[in-house]
PDB file of C-alpha atoms in Angstrom:
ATOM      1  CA  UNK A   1     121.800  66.857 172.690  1.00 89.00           C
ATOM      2  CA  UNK A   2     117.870  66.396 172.953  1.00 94.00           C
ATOM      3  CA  UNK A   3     115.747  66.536 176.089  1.00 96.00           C
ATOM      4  CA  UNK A   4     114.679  63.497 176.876  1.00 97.00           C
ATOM      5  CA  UNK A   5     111.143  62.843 178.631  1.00 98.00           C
ATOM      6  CA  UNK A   6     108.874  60.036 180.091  1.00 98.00           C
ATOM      7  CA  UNK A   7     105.384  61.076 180.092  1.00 97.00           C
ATOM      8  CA  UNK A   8     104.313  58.373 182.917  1.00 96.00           C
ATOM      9  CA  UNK A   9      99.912  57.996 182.272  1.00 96.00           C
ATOM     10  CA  UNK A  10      98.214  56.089 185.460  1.00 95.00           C
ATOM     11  CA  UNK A  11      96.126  54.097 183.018  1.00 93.00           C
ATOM     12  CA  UNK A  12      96.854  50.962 181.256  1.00 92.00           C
ATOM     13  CA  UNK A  13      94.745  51.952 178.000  1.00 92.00           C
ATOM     14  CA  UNK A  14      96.803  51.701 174.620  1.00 92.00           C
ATOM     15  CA  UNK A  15      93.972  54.498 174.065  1.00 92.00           C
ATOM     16  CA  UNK A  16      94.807  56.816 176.597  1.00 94.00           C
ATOM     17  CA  UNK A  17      98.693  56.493 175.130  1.00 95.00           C
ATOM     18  CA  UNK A  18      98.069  56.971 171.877  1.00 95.00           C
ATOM     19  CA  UNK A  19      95.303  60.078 172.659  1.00 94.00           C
ATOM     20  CA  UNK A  20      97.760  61.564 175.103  1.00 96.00           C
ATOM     21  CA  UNK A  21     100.149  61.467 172.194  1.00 96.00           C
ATOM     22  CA  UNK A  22      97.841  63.449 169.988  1.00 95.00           C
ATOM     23  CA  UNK A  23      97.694  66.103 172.119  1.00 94.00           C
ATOM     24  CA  UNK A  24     101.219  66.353 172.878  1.00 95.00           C
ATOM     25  CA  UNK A  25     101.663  66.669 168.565  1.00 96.00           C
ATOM     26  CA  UNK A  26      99.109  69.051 168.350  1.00 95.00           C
ATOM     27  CA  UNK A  27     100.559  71.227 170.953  1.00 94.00           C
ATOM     28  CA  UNK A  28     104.105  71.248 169.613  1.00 95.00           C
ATOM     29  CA  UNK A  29     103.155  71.644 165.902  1.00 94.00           C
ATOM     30  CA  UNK A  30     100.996  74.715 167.125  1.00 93.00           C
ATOM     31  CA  UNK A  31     104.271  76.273 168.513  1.00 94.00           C
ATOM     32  CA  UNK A  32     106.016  75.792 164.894  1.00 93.00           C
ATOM     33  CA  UNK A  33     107.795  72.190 165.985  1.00 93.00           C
ATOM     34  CA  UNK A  34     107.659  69.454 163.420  1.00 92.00           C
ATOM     35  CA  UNK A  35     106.726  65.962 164.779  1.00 95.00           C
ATOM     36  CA  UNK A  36     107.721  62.120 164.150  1.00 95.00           C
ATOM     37  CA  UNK A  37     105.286  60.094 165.833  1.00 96.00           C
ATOM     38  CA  UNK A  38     106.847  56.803 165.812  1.00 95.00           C
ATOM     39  CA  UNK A  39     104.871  54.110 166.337  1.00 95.00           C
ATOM     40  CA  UNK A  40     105.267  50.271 166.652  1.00 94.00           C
ATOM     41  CA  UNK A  41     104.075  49.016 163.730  1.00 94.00           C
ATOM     42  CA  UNK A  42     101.367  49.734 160.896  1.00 94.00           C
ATOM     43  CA  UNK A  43      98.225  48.873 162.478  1.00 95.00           C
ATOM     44  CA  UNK A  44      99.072  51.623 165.327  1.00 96.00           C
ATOM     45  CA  UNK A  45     100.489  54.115 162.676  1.00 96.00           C
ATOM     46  CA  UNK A  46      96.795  53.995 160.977  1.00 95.00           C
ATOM     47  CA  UNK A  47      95.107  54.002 164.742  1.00 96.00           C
ATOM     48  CA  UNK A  48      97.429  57.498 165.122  1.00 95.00           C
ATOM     49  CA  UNK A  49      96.521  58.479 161.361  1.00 95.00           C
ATOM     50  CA  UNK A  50      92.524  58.096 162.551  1.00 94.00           C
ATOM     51  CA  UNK A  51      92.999  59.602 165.984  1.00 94.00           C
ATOM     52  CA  UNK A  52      94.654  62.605 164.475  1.00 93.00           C
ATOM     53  CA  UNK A  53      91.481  63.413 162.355  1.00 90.00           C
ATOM     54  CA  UNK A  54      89.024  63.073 165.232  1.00 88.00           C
ATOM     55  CA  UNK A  55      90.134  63.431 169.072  1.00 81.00           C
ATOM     56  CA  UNK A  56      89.510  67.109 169.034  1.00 79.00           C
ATOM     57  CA  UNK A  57      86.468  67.967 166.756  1.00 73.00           C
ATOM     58  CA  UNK A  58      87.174  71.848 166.901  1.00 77.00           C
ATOM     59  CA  UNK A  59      90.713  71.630 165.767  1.00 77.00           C
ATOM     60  CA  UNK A  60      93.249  70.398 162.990  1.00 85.00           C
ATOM     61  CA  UNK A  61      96.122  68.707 162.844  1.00 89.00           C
ATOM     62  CA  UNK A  62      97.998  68.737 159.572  1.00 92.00           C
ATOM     63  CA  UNK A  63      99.640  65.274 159.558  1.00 94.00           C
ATOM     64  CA  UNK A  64      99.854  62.316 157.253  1.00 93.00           C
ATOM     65  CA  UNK A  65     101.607  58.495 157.149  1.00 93.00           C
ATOM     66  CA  UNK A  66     105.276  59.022 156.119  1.00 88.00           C
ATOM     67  CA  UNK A  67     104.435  56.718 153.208  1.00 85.00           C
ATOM     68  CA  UNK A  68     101.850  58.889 151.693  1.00 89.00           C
ATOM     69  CA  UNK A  69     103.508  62.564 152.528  1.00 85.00           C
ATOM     70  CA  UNK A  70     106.624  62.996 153.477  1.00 83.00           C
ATOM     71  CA  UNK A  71     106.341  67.095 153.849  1.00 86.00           C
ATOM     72  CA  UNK A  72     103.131  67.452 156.503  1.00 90.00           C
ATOM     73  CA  UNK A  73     104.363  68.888 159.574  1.00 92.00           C
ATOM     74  CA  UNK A  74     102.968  66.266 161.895  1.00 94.00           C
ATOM     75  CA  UNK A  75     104.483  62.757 160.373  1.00 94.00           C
ATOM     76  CA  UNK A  76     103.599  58.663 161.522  1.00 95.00           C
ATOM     77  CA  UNK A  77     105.832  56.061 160.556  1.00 93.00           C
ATOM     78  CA  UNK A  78     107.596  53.571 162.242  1.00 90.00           C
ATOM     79  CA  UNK A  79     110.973  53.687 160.807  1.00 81.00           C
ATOM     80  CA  UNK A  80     112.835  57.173 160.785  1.00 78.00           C
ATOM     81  CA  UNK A  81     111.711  60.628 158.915  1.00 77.00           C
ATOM     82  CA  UNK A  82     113.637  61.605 155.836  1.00 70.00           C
ATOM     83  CA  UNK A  83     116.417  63.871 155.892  1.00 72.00           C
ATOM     84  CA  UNK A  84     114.687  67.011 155.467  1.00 72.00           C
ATOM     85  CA  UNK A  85     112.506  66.571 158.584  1.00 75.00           C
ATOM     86  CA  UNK A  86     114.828  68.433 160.712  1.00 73.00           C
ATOM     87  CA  UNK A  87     115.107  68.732 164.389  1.00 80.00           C
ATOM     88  CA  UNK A  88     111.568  68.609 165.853  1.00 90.00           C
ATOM     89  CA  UNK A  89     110.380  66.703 168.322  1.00 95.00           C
ATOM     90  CA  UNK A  90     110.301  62.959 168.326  1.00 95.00           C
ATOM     91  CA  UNK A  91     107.319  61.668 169.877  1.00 97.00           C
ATOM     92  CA  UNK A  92     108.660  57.541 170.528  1.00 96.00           C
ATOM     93  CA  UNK A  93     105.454  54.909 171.309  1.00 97.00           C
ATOM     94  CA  UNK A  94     108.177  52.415 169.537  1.00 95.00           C
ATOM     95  CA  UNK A  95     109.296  50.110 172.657  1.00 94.00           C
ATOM     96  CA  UNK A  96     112.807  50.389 170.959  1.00 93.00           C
ATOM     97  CA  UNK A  97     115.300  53.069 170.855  1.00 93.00           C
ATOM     98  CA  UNK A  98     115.221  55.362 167.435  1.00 88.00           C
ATOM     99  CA  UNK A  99     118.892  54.930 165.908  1.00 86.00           C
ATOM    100  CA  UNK A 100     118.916  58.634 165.266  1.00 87.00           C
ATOM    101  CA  UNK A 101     118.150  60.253 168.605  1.00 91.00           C
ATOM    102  CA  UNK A 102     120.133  63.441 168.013  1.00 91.00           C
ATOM    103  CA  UNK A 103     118.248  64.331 165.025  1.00 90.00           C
ATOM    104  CA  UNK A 104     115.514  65.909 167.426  1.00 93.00           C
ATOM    105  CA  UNK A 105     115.529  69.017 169.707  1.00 94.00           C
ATOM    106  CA  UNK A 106     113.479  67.000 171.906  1.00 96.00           C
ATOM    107  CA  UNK A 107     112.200  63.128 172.250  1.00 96.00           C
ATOM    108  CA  UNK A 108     109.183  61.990 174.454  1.00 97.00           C
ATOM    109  CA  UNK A 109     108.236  58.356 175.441  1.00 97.00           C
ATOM    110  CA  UNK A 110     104.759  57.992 176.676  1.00 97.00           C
ATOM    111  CA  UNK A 111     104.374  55.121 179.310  1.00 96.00           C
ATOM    112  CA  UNK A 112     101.491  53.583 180.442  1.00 95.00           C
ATOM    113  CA  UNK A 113     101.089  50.941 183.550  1.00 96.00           C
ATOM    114  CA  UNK A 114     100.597  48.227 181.208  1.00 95.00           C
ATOM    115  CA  UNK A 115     103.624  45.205 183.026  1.00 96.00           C
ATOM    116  CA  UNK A 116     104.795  44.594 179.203  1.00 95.00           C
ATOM    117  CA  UNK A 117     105.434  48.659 178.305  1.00 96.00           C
ATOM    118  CA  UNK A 118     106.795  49.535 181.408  1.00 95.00           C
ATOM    119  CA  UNK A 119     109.538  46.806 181.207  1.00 96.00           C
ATOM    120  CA  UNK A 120     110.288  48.228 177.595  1.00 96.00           C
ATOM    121  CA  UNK A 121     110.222  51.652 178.838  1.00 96.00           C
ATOM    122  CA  UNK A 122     112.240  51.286 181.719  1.00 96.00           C
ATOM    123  CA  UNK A 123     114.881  49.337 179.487  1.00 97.00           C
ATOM    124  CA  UNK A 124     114.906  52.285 176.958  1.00 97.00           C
ATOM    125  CA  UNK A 125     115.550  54.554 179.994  1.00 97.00           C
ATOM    126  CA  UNK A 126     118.767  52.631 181.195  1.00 97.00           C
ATOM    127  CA  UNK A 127     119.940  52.387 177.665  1.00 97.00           C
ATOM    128  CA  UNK A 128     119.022  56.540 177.177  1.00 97.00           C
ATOM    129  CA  UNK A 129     121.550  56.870 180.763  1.00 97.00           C
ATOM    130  CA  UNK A 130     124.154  54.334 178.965  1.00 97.00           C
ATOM    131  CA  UNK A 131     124.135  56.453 175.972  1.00 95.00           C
ATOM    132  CA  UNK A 132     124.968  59.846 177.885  1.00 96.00           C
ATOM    133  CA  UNK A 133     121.683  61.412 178.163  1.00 96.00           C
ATOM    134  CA  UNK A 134     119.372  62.362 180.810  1.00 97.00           C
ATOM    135  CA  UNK A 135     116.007  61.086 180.288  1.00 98.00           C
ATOM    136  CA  UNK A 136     113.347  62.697 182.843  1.00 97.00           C
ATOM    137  CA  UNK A 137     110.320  61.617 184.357  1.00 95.00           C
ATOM    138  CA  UNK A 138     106.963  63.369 184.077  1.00 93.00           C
ATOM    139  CA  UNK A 139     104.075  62.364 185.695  1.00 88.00           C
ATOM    140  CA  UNK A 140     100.651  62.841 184.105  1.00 80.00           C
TER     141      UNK A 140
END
């Protein structure tokens, strides 16, 4: 069963998400984790795709759109990874619920205080309690 996080940000910035989301992939593919960031829709996947290349200038992120390369380490799509991803870490700015949660060692859903987000979020926590898990709460 994966651990299940929300990483709670005190902004409102779709920036701040999406940068704090970066990080978080660069972090776990530098400890040998694959990651899925799953985003919302295409125009975010290609914001993620750009944000990769340049929010830290000193260091690299292998990564690429699941369209283009299916094999880099650090994958962005909005539907699911194929089957020879294996059980990284899911990294979930989709407001819905991925259909194959137990795929991953380990899903995070990064929250802002935008009113729309944190309704989504909060639903995707009572459904993640519904389903058996235990999400947790992180503050940032």
């Amino acid at each position: 069963m994966p651990r299940i996080e929300f990483y709670v940000l005190p902004s409102s910035t779709d920036e701040g998400r999406l940068r704090a989301a970066c990080q978080l992939a660069a972090k776990a593919w530098r400890q040998g984790l694959g990651v899925f960031l799953r985003g919302e829709h295409d125009d975010q996947c290609a914001e993620l795709d750009e944000l990769l290349w340049r929010f830290k200038a000193e260091s690299f992120v292998p990564h690429a759109r699941l369209t283009d390369d299916d094999t880099a380490p650090v994958l962005i799509g909005s539907d699911t990874p194929p089957a020879g991803f294996g059980s990284g870490l899911l990294i979930n700015l989709n407001t819905r619920l991925p259909m194959d949660i137990d795929r991953y060692s380990r899903v995070i859903e990064i929250v802002n205080q935008s009113p729309a987000l944190l309704a989504a979020c909060r639903e995707n926590f009572r459904q993640y309690r519904q389903r058996g898990y235990d999400p947790q709460r992180v503050e940032l």
